[in-house]
Coordinates of C-alpha atoms in Angstrom, one line a residue:
M56 CA -21.7 -5.2 -1.6
T57 CA -23.0 -1.6 -2.0
I58 CA -21.8 -0.1 -5.4
N59 CA -21.6 3.8 -5.3
G60 CA -20.8 4.0 -9.0
K61 CA -23.3 4.1 -11.8
V62 CA -23.2 3.5 -15.5
Y63 CA -25.0 5.7 -18.1
L64 CA -25.6 4.4 -21.6
V65 CA -25.8 7.7 -23.4
G66 CA -26.9 8.3 -27.1
A67 CA -24.7 11.0 -28.7
G68 CA -27.1 11.6 -31.7
L69 CA -25.3 13.0 -34.7
G70 CA -22.3 14.3 -32.8
N71 CA -23.0 17.8 -33.1
V72 CA -23.6 19.3 -29.7
A73 CA -26.6 21.4 -31.0
Y74 CA -28.4 17.8 -31.4
L75 CA -27.4 16.4 -28.0
T76 CA -30.4 16.0 -25.4
V77 CA -30.5 18.3 -22.3
R78 CA -30.1 15.1 -20.2
A79 CA -27.1 13.7 -22.1
L80 CA -25.4 17.2 -21.7
Q81 CA -25.9 17.1 -18.0
I82 CA -24.6 13.6 -17.4
L83 CA -21.5 14.4 -19.5
G84 CA -20.7 17.2 -17.4
Q85 CA -20.6 14.9 -14.3
A86 CA -18.6 12.1 -15.9
E87 CA -15.7 10.6 -14.1
V88 CA -15.0 7.9 -16.9
L89 CA -16.1 8.3 -20.4
I90 CA -16.0 5.1 -22.7
Y91 CA -16.7 6.2 -26.2
D92 CA -17.3 4.8 -29.8
A93 CA -15.3 5.7 -32.7
L94 CA -18.1 7.7 -34.4
V95 CA -18.6 9.9 -31.5
D96 CA -17.7 13.6 -32.6
E97 CA -14.4 15.1 -31.0
Q98 CA -16.4 18.1 -29.8
L99 CA -18.4 16.0 -27.5
L100 CA -15.2 14.9 -25.6
Q101 CA -14.7 18.3 -24.6
L102 CA -18.0 18.4 -22.6
V103 CA -16.6 16.3 -19.8
P104 CA -14.8 17.5 -16.8
Q105 CA -11.0 18.1 -17.3
S106 CA -10.2 15.4 -14.8
C107 CA -12.3 12.7 -16.5
L108 CA -10.6 9.6 -18.0
K109 CA -11.5 9.1 -21.6
L110 CA -11.3 5.7 -23.2
D111 CA -11.7 5.2 -26.9
V112 CA -13.3 1.7 -27.6
G113 CA -13.5 2.4 -31.3
K114 CA -15.9 -0.1 -32.6
R115 CA -16.0 0.5 -36.5
G116 CA -17.4 -2.0 -38.9
G117 CA -15.0 -4.1 -40.9
K118 CA -12.1 -2.9 -38.7
P119 CA -10.3 -4.0 -35.6
S120 CA -12.1 -2.8 -32.5
T121 CA -12.3 -3.4 -28.7
P122 CA -13.9 -6.7 -28.1
Q123 CA -17.3 -6.4 -26.6
A124 CA -16.3 -8.4 -23.6
E125 CA -13.5 -6.1 -22.9
I126 CA -15.9 -3.1 -22.9
N127 CA -18.3 -4.9 -20.7
Q128 CA -15.4 -5.5 -18.4
L129 CA -14.5 -2.0 -18.4
L130 CA -17.8 -0.6 -17.4
V131 CA -18.2 -3.2 -14.5
A132 CA -14.6 -2.3 -13.3
Y133 CA -14.9 1.3 -13.1
C134 CA -18.4 1.1 -11.8
Q135 CA -17.2 -1.0 -8.9
L136 CA -14.5 1.4 -8.2
G137 CA -17.3 4.1 -7.4
K138 CA -16.9 6.0 -10.7
Q139 CA -19.7 7.8 -12.6
V140 CA -19.2 6.1 -15.8
V141 CA -20.6 7.4 -19.3
R142 CA -20.8 4.9 -22.2
L143 CA -21.3 7.2 -25.0
K144 CA -22.7 5.8 -28.2
S145 CA -23.3 7.4 -31.6
G146 CA -27.0 7.8 -32.3
D147 CA -29.4 6.0 -29.9
P148 CA -28.3 3.2 -27.6
F149 CA -31.0 0.9 -28.5
I150 CA -30.9 1.3 -32.3
F151 CA -28.1 -1.0 -33.5
G152 CA -26.1 0.1 -30.3
R153 CA -25.2 -3.3 -29.0
S154 CA -26.4 -2.2 -25.6
A155 CA -28.0 -5.7 -24.5
A156 CA -24.6 -7.3 -23.9
E157 CA -23.5 -4.4 -21.6
I158 CA -26.7 -4.2 -19.7
D159 CA -26.5 -8.0 -19.0
A160 CA -23.0 -7.6 -17.8
L161 CA -24.0 -4.8 -15.4
L162 CA -27.1 -6.7 -14.3
A163 CA -25.0 -9.8 -13.4
V164 CA -23.0 -7.9 -10.9
H165 CA -25.8 -5.5 -9.8
C166 CA -24.2 -2.4 -11.2
P167 CA -26.7 0.6 -11.3
F168 CA -27.3 2.0 -14.8
E169 CA -29.5 4.4 -16.8
V170 CA -30.1 4.5 -20.6
V171 CA -30.5 7.9 -22.0
P172 CA -32.0 8.2 -25.7
G173 CA -30.3 9.8 -28.5
I174 CA -31.5 11.1 -31.9
S175 CA -30.7 8.2 -34.2
S176 CA -29.0 9.1 -37.4
A177 CA -31.6 7.2 -39.4
L178 CA -34.0 9.9 -38.6
A179 CA -31.8 13.0 -38.2
A180 CA -29.6 12.6 -41.3
P181 CA -32.2 12.9 -43.8
L182 CA -33.8 15.8 -41.8
V183 CA -30.7 17.9 -41.9
V184 CA -30.6 17.6 -45.7
G185 CA -34.1 18.2 -46.2
I186 CA -35.3 14.7 -47.0
P187 CA -38.7 13.9 -45.2
L188 CA -39.1 10.2 -44.5
T189 CA -42.7 10.4 -44.9
D190 CA -45.0 12.3 -47.2
P191 CA -48.8 11.9 -47.7
I192 CA -48.3 11.0 -51.3
L193 CA -44.7 9.7 -51.8
S194 CA -44.1 7.8 -48.7
R195 CA -46.8 6.6 -46.3
C196 CA -44.1 4.4 -44.5
F197 CA -40.3 3.8 -44.3
A198 CA -38.2 1.1 -42.9
V199 CA -34.9 1.4 -41.0
F200 CA -32.4 -1.4 -41.0
T201 CA -28.7 -2.0 -41.1
A202 CA -26.8 -3.5 -44.0
H203 CA -24.2 -4.9 -41.9
E204 CA -25.3 -8.5 -42.8
P205 CA -27.2 -8.1 -46.1
E206 CA -27.6 -11.8 -46.7
K207 CA -30.0 -12.0 -43.7
L208 CA -32.5 -9.3 -45.0
D209 CA -35.8 -9.9 -46.9
W210 CA -34.9 -7.8 -49.8
E211 CA -38.1 -9.0 -51.8
A212 CA -40.3 -7.1 -48.9
L213 CA -37.7 -4.3 -48.4
A214 CA -38.0 -3.6 -52.5
R215 CA -41.8 -3.1 -51.9
L216 CA -41.4 -0.4 -49.4
E217 CA -41.6 3.3 -50.5
T218 CA -38.8 4.6 -48.4
L219 CA -35.7 2.9 -47.0
A220 CA -33.3 4.4 -44.4
I221 CA -30.1 2.2 -44.3
L222 CA -27.3 2.4 -41.8
M223 CA -24.0 0.7 -41.9
G224 CA -24.5 0.3 -45.7
G225 CA -21.5 2.1 -47.3
K226 CA -19.6 -1.1 -48.0
Q227 CA -22.7 -2.8 -49.1
L228 CA -24.0 -0.2 -51.6
S229 CA -23.3 -2.5 -54.7
T230 CA -25.3 -5.4 -52.8
I231 CA -28.1 -3.0 -51.9
V232 CA -28.6 -1.8 -55.6
Q233 CA -28.3 -5.2 -57.0
Q234 CA -30.8 -6.7 -54.6
L235 CA -33.3 -3.8 -55.0
L236 CA -33.2 -4.0 -58.6
H237 CA -33.3 -7.9 -58.7
Y238 CA -36.5 -7.7 -56.9
G239 CA -38.1 -5.1 -59.2
R240 CA -37.3 -1.6 -57.9
S241 CA -36.9 0.9 -60.9
P242 CA -33.2 1.7 -61.6
H243 CA -34.6 5.4 -61.7
T244 CA -35.4 5.3 -58.1
P245 CA -33.9 8.2 -56.2
I246 CA -31.2 7.6 -53.7
A247 CA -29.1 9.8 -51.4
V248 CA -26.1 8.8 -49.5
I249 CA -25.3 11.2 -46.5
K250 CA -21.9 11.1 -44.9
W251 CA -21.2 12.6 -41.5
A252 CA -24.5 14.1 -41.2
G253 CA -24.9 17.2 -39.1
T254 CA -21.2 17.9 -38.9
Q255 CA -18.8 20.2 -40.5
K256 CA -17.7 17.2 -42.7
Q257 CA -21.1 16.6 -44.1
Q258 CA -21.3 15.5 -47.6
I259 CA -24.3 14.3 -49.8
W260 CA -24.5 12.5 -53.0
V261 CA -27.8 12.3 -54.8
S262 CA -28.4 10.1 -57.9
D263 CA -30.5 6.9 -58.8
L264 CA -30.1 3.3 -58.2
A265 CA -28.5 3.0 -61.7
N266 CA -25.8 5.7 -61.4
I267 CA -25.1 6.0 -57.6
Q268 CA -22.0 3.7 -57.7
T269 CA -20.5 5.7 -60.5
V270 CA -21.2 9.1 -58.6
T271 CA -19.5 7.7 -55.4
A272 CA -16.6 5.7 -57.0
G273 CA -13.2 6.1 -55.1
V274 CA -15.1 7.9 -52.1
S275 CA -14.9 6.4 -48.6
L276 CA -18.6 5.9 -47.7
S277 CA -18.5 5.6 -43.9
P278 CA -20.1 6.4 -41.8
V279 CA -23.0 7.1 -44.0
V280 CA -26.9 7.0 -44.0
I281 CA -28.5 5.8 -47.3
I282 CA -32.0 7.0 -48.2
I283 CA -33.8 5.5 -51.0
G284 CA -37.2 6.5 -52.4
E285 CA -39.0 9.1 -54.3
V286 CA -38.8 11.4 -51.1
V287 CA -35.1 12.1 -52.0
M288 CA -36.2 14.4 -54.7
L289 CA -37.9 16.6 -52.2
T290 CA -34.6 17.8 -50.8
E291 CA -33.9 20.4 -53.5
R292 CA -37.3 22.1 -52.7
L293 CA -37.2 21.8 -48.9
N294 CA -33.6 22.8 -48.5
A295 CA -34.6 26.3 -49.5
K296 CA -37.0 26.5 -46.8
I297 CA -35.3 25.1 -43.8
E298 CA -32.1 26.2 -42.1
I299 CA -29.1 23.8 -42.1
E300 CA -26.3 24.5 -39.9
F301 CA -23.7 22.7 -42.0
S302 CA -24.1 22.9 -45.8
P303 CA -24.9 19.5 -47.5
L304 CA -22.5 20.6 -50.5
D305 CA -18.9 19.2 -50.9
M306 CA -16.1 21.0 -49.1
L307 CA -15.8 24.9 -49.7
P308 CA -13.3 25.7 -52.3
D309 CA -11.2 28.2 -50.2
Q310 CA -10.0 25.4 -47.8
P311 CA -6.4 24.8 -48.4
L312 CA -6.9 21.0 -49.2
H313 CA -10.0 21.2 -51.3
G314 CA -9.9 18.8 -54.2
K315 CA -7.1 16.8 -52.7
T316 CA -7.5 13.0 -52.0
I317 CA -5.4 11.9 -49.1
L318 CA -5.0 8.4 -48.0
I319 CA -4.1 7.8 -44.4
T320 CA -2.5 4.6 -43.0
R321 CA -2.5 4.8 -39.2
S322 CA -3.7 1.8 -37.2
A323 CA -7.5 1.3 -37.2
G324 CA -8.3 2.8 -33.9
Q325 CA -6.5 6.0 -34.5
L326 CA -7.5 7.2 -37.9
S327 CA -10.4 9.5 -37.0
E328 CA -8.5 12.2 -35.3
F329 CA -6.0 12.7 -38.1
G330 CA -8.7 12.2 -40.8
D331 CA -10.7 15.0 -39.0
R332 CA -7.9 17.5 -39.2
L333 CA -7.4 16.8 -43.0
A334 CA -11.2 16.9 -43.6
T335 CA -11.4 20.1 -41.8
A336 CA -8.8 21.6 -44.2
G337 CA -10.9 20.3 -47.0
A338 CA -9.4 17.0 -48.0
N339 CA -11.3 14.0 -49.3
V340 CA -9.9 11.4 -46.9
L341 CA -9.6 7.8 -47.5
E342 CA -8.7 5.3 -44.7
M343 CA -6.5 2.3 -45.3
P344 CA -5.4 1.0 -42.0
A345 CA -1.8 -0.6 -42.3
L346 CA -1.7 -1.6 -38.6
E347 CA -4.0 -3.6 -36.3
I348 CA -3.8 -3.2 -32.6
G349 CA -4.7 -6.0 -30.3
P350 CA -3.8 -7.6 -26.9
P351 CA -0.6 -9.4 -26.3
T352 CA -0.3 -13.2 -26.4
S353 CA -0.6 -13.1 -22.8
W354 CA -1.1 -10.6 -20.0
E355 CA 1.0 -12.4 -17.5
D356 CA 4.0 -10.1 -17.4
L357 CA 1.9 -6.9 -17.4
D358 CA -0.3 -8.2 -14.7
R359 CA 2.6 -9.2 -12.6
A360 CA 4.3 -5.7 -13.0
I361 CA 0.9 -4.1 -12.1
A362 CA 1.0 -6.2 -8.9
H363 CA 4.5 -4.7 -8.0
L364 CA 4.3 -1.1 -9.2
G365 CA 5.9 0.2 -6.0
D366 CA 9.2 -1.7 -6.9
F367 CA 9.7 0.7 -9.9
D368 CA 11.3 4.0 -10.1
W369 CA 10.2 4.9 -13.6
L370 CA 7.3 4.0 -16.0
I371 CA 8.3 4.6 -19.7
L372 CA 5.3 5.1 -22.2
T373 CA 6.3 5.7 -26.0
S374 CA 2.9 5.8 -27.5
T375 CA -0.7 6.1 -27.0
N376 CA -1.2 2.5 -27.4
G377 CA 1.0 1.9 -24.7
V378 CA -0.8 4.3 -22.3
D379 CA -4.4 3.0 -23.3
H380 CA -3.6 -0.7 -22.8
F381 CA -1.5 -0.3 -19.6
F382 CA -4.3 1.8 -17.9
T383 CA -7.0 -0.5 -19.3
R384 CA -5.3 -3.4 -17.8
L385 CA -4.8 -1.5 -14.6
A386 CA -8.5 -1.1 -14.2
T387 CA -9.3 -4.6 -15.0
Q388 CA -7.0 -5.3 -11.9
G389 CA -9.2 -3.2 -9.7
K390 CA -6.5 -0.2 -9.8
D391 CA -6.5 3.3 -11.0
A392 CA -3.7 6.0 -11.4
R393 CA -3.3 6.1 -7.8
A394 CA -1.4 3.0 -7.9
L395 CA 1.5 4.9 -9.6
A396 CA 2.0 7.0 -6.6
G397 CA 5.9 7.4 -6.1
V398 CA 6.6 6.1 -9.6
K399 CA 8.0 8.9 -12.1
I400 CA 6.6 8.6 -15.6
A401 CA 8.5 9.5 -19.0
V402 CA 6.4 9.8 -22.2
V403 CA 7.5 10.3 -26.0
G404 CA 5.5 12.7 -27.8
E405 CA 2.7 15.2 -27.1
K406 CA 0.0 12.9 -27.9
T407 CA 1.3 10.3 -25.5
A408 CA 1.4 13.0 -23.0
H409 CA -2.1 14.1 -23.7
S410 CA -3.3 10.4 -23.4
L411 CA -1.7 10.2 -20.0
E412 CA -3.3 13.5 -18.9
E413 CA -6.6 12.0 -19.7
H414 CA -5.8 9.3 -17.0
G415 CA -5.4 12.2 -14.5
L416 CA -1.6 12.2 -14.7
Q417 CA 1.1 14.7 -15.8
P418 CA 4.3 13.3 -17.1
D419 CA 7.4 13.9 -15.2
F420 CA 9.7 14.1 -18.3
I421 CA 8.8 14.6 -22.2
P422 CA 12.1 14.5 -24.3
P423 CA 12.5 17.3 -27.0
N424 CA 11.8 16.5 -30.5
F425 CA 9.0 14.0 -29.6
I426 CA 11.2 11.0 -30.5
A427 CA 12.5 8.2 -28.4
D428 CA 16.0 8.7 -29.1
A429 CA 15.8 12.0 -27.3
L430 CA 14.5 10.1 -24.3
I431 CA 18.0 8.6 -23.7
E432 CA 20.0 11.5 -24.4
H433 CA 18.1 14.1 -22.4
F434 CA 17.0 11.7 -19.4
P435 CA 16.8 13.9 -16.4
E436 CA 18.6 11.7 -13.8
A437 CA 21.4 9.1 -13.5
L438 CA 19.9 5.7 -14.5
L439 CA 22.5 3.6 -12.4
G440 CA 20.5 1.3 -10.1
K441 CA 16.9 2.5 -11.4
K442 CA 14.3 0.1 -12.1
V443 CA 12.3 1.0 -15.2
L444 CA 9.0 -0.5 -16.4
F445 CA 8.5 -0.4 -20.0
P446 CA 5.1 -1.5 -21.3
R447 CA 5.4 -2.0 -25.2
V448 CA 4.5 -3.6 -28.3
E449 CA 4.9 -7.4 -28.1
T450 CA 7.0 -7.6 -31.2
G451 CA 9.0 -5.1 -33.3
G452 CA 9.5 -2.5 -30.8
R453 CA 12.3 0.0 -29.7
E454 CA 15.3 -2.4 -29.0
V455 CA 17.7 0.5 -29.1
L456 CA 16.0 2.2 -26.1
V457 CA 16.1 -0.7 -24.0
K458 CA 19.9 -1.5 -24.8
E459 CA 20.9 2.0 -24.1
F460 CA 19.0 2.2 -20.8
T461 CA 20.5 -1.2 -19.8
A462 CA 23.9 0.3 -20.7
R463 CA 23.5 3.1 -18.2
G464 CA 22.9 0.9 -15.5
A465 CA 19.2 0.7 -15.2
E466 CA 17.1 -2.6 -14.9
V467 CA 14.6 -2.5 -17.5
V468 CA 11.6 -4.6 -17.2
E469 CA 9.8 -5.1 -20.6
V470 CA 6.3 -6.3 -20.7
A471 CA 4.1 -6.8 -23.6
A472 CA 1.0 -4.5 -23.3
Y473 CA -0.3 -4.7 -26.9
E474 CA 0.6 -6.3 -30.2
S475 CA 0.5 -4.9 -33.6
H476 CA -0.2 -6.8 -36.9
C477 CA -0.4 -6.2 -40.7
P478 CA -4.0 -6.3 -41.7
Q479 CA -5.2 -8.9 -44.1
T480 CA -7.4 -6.9 -46.2
I481 CA -7.6 -3.3 -47.7
S482 CA -10.6 -1.1 -48.0
P483 CA -12.1 -1.4 -51.6
D484 CA -12.4 2.2 -51.7
A485 CA -8.8 2.8 -50.9
L486 CA -7.5 0.2 -53.2
T487 CA -9.8 1.4 -56.1
A488 CA -8.6 5.0 -55.6
L489 CA -4.9 3.8 -55.7
Q490 CA -5.2 1.8 -58.7
Q491 CA -7.1 4.5 -60.5
Q492 CA -4.3 7.0 -59.5
V493 CA -6.8 9.6 -57.9
V494 CA -4.8 9.7 -54.4
D495 CA -2.8 12.9 -54.1
V496 CA -1.0 12.1 -51.0
I497 CA -0.3 9.1 -48.7
T498 CA 0.6 9.7 -45.2
F499 CA 2.7 7.6 -42.9
A500 CA 3.1 8.0 -39.1
S501 CA 5.4 5.2 -38.3
S502 CA 8.0 3.0 -40.0
K503 CA 6.0 -0.1 -39.4
T504 CA 3.0 1.5 -41.3
V505 CA 5.3 2.1 -44.4
K506 CA 6.5 -1.6 -44.4
N507 CA 2.9 -3.0 -43.9
F508 CA 1.4 -0.7 -46.5
C509 CA 3.8 -1.9 -49.1
Q510 CA 3.0 -5.5 -48.2
L511 CA -0.7 -5.0 -48.3
L512 CA -0.6 -3.1 -51.5
A513 CA 1.6 -5.9 -53.3
S514 CA -0.6 -8.8 -52.0
H515 CA -3.8 -7.0 -53.6
G516 CA -2.3 -6.3 -57.1
G517 CA -0.1 -3.3 -56.5
A518 CA -0.5 0.1 -57.9
N519 CA 1.4 2.8 -59.7
L520 CA 2.5 5.4 -57.0
D521 CA 4.6 7.6 -59.3
S522 CA 2.3 10.5 -59.1
V523 CA 1.4 10.3 -55.4
R524 CA 3.2 12.4 -52.7
I525 CA 4.6 10.4 -49.8
A526 CA 4.2 12.4 -46.7
S527 CA 6.1 11.5 -43.4
I528 CA 5.7 12.3 -39.8
G529 CA 9.6 12.4 -39.0
P530 CA 13.0 11.2 -39.5
L531 CA 12.6 7.6 -38.7
T532 CA 9.6 7.1 -40.8
S533 CA 11.3 9.2 -43.6
K534 CA 14.0 6.6 -43.4
A535 CA 11.5 3.8 -44.0
C536 CA 9.9 5.6 -46.9
Q537 CA 13.3 6.0 -48.7
Q538 CA 13.9 2.4 -48.3
Q539 CA 10.5 1.4 -49.7
F540 CA 9.7 4.1 -52.1
G541 CA 13.1 5.8 -52.8
R542 CA 11.8 9.2 -51.8
V543 CA 10.0 11.3 -49.4
D544 CA 8.0 14.4 -50.8
I545 CA 6.6 15.8 -47.7
E546 CA 8.0 15.8 -44.0
A547 CA 6.8 17.2 -40.8
E548 CA 8.9 19.8 -39.3
E549 CA 7.2 19.0 -35.8
Y550 CA 6.9 15.3 -35.5
T551 CA 3.3 15.1 -34.7
L552 CA 0.1 14.6 -36.6
E553 CA -0.7 18.4 -36.3
G554 CA 2.8 19.0 -37.8
L555 CA 2.2 16.5 -40.5
T556 CA -1.1 18.1 -41.3
Q557 CA 0.5 21.6 -41.5
A558 CA 3.4 20.2 -43.8
I559 CA 0.8 18.7 -46.2
V560 CA -1.2 22.1 -46.1
Q561 CA 2.0 24.0 -46.9
W562 CA 2.7 21.6 -49.8
A563 CA -0.6 22.2 -51.3
Q564 CA -0.5 26.1 -51.0
H565 CA 2.8 26.0 -52.8
K566 CA 2.2 23.7 -55.5

């Protein structure tokens, strides 16, 4: 079988367009399907054609992520459909990029592919803050490694090297320091922790091994590059001589949320965009996922519905999770948006509509106020005799919506497209910040995250939240906040993440 599609494994470098290779820029401009990681900068997603399908497969250390086998399946499926597929990875595809499994999957079915290098953050992050990895006197060699599994590293050998560049080390900072000190490294050894290098959110903390944990206490250290060695002290001298597009200093004081620490509690795969909005406004953002999204117990019902899409009059999508999982499953069945010809689509919320548009489709109906209740009240046609497909969360979904549609004469076919769970663990940074009462605002974008947050916090010793402002995205979430906390301090006027950001900014400006 001849396969006309092709897969490009592309390194995104630091994420800033200025540091993208010419070849990567060219390929992004021709992409028909973009499958990207969580650490890829939002601005790169604007470089693909408007018609390009964008799929976030969000692999983040320590958090729920798309299984590698499912990513492999997506690459193969879209390639076999004849698409030009770009697998966009942060940094370089072959430096801790897990590319081997994807290439093996492509080779197994003879899918053409090309690997496009990117600039690894291990090399670029120290450069943009003025730290040279080598120096004729201070650093004749350096090692690059990931601290993802610190127990497998030869710390005795690493401690003898002049300069270390460490990726995926934010959560292991304590272990890194302990091991290096244990094997003879001086507690006065300089260390730099560089977060979001080369972007507008860039921050850098410089100290020594003895004090770096105190300096970074209560701060979310993901994603960071850690540089250890005497060369760190050259940054002050060299920064005066090189141009850095984004200042390595903390956020500018004229930003409305400067100095505010905000904890966000969305599902693990949906934190980055909201966090970016808040960080751009100057906030120190901590992430505490209160929802994990994964596959349903069985795909059987959804697969059966996909096989008979022509039988349905309407497809109802009430969340980006519903959109993403429905279309991902559609692709695994060898189909794309064309399979929905003749089926009208209703969505709840602008974000859900945007997710649908990324699959090349426009919704036929979006209710006002961006809430599901308005979907029923303002539905554009009589429902008597209509057959409606509703891909939804497996448990705990919108029972009222189904009941009302059925009462109006529609045949509603509910199928599990994904499942949501309460996580078992809390980020140590988030827990410490809550217990030390350094959090200014906690945000909630759904009633389920409110319940799960309270359950998680209680299971980890609890915290005094009297001084924290509770921020809600809308009335249903606010109702849950009232039940759990007895109050809501900030509520979005427009029930979107942008509206919630604006409400928090307004609160900060009128304090």
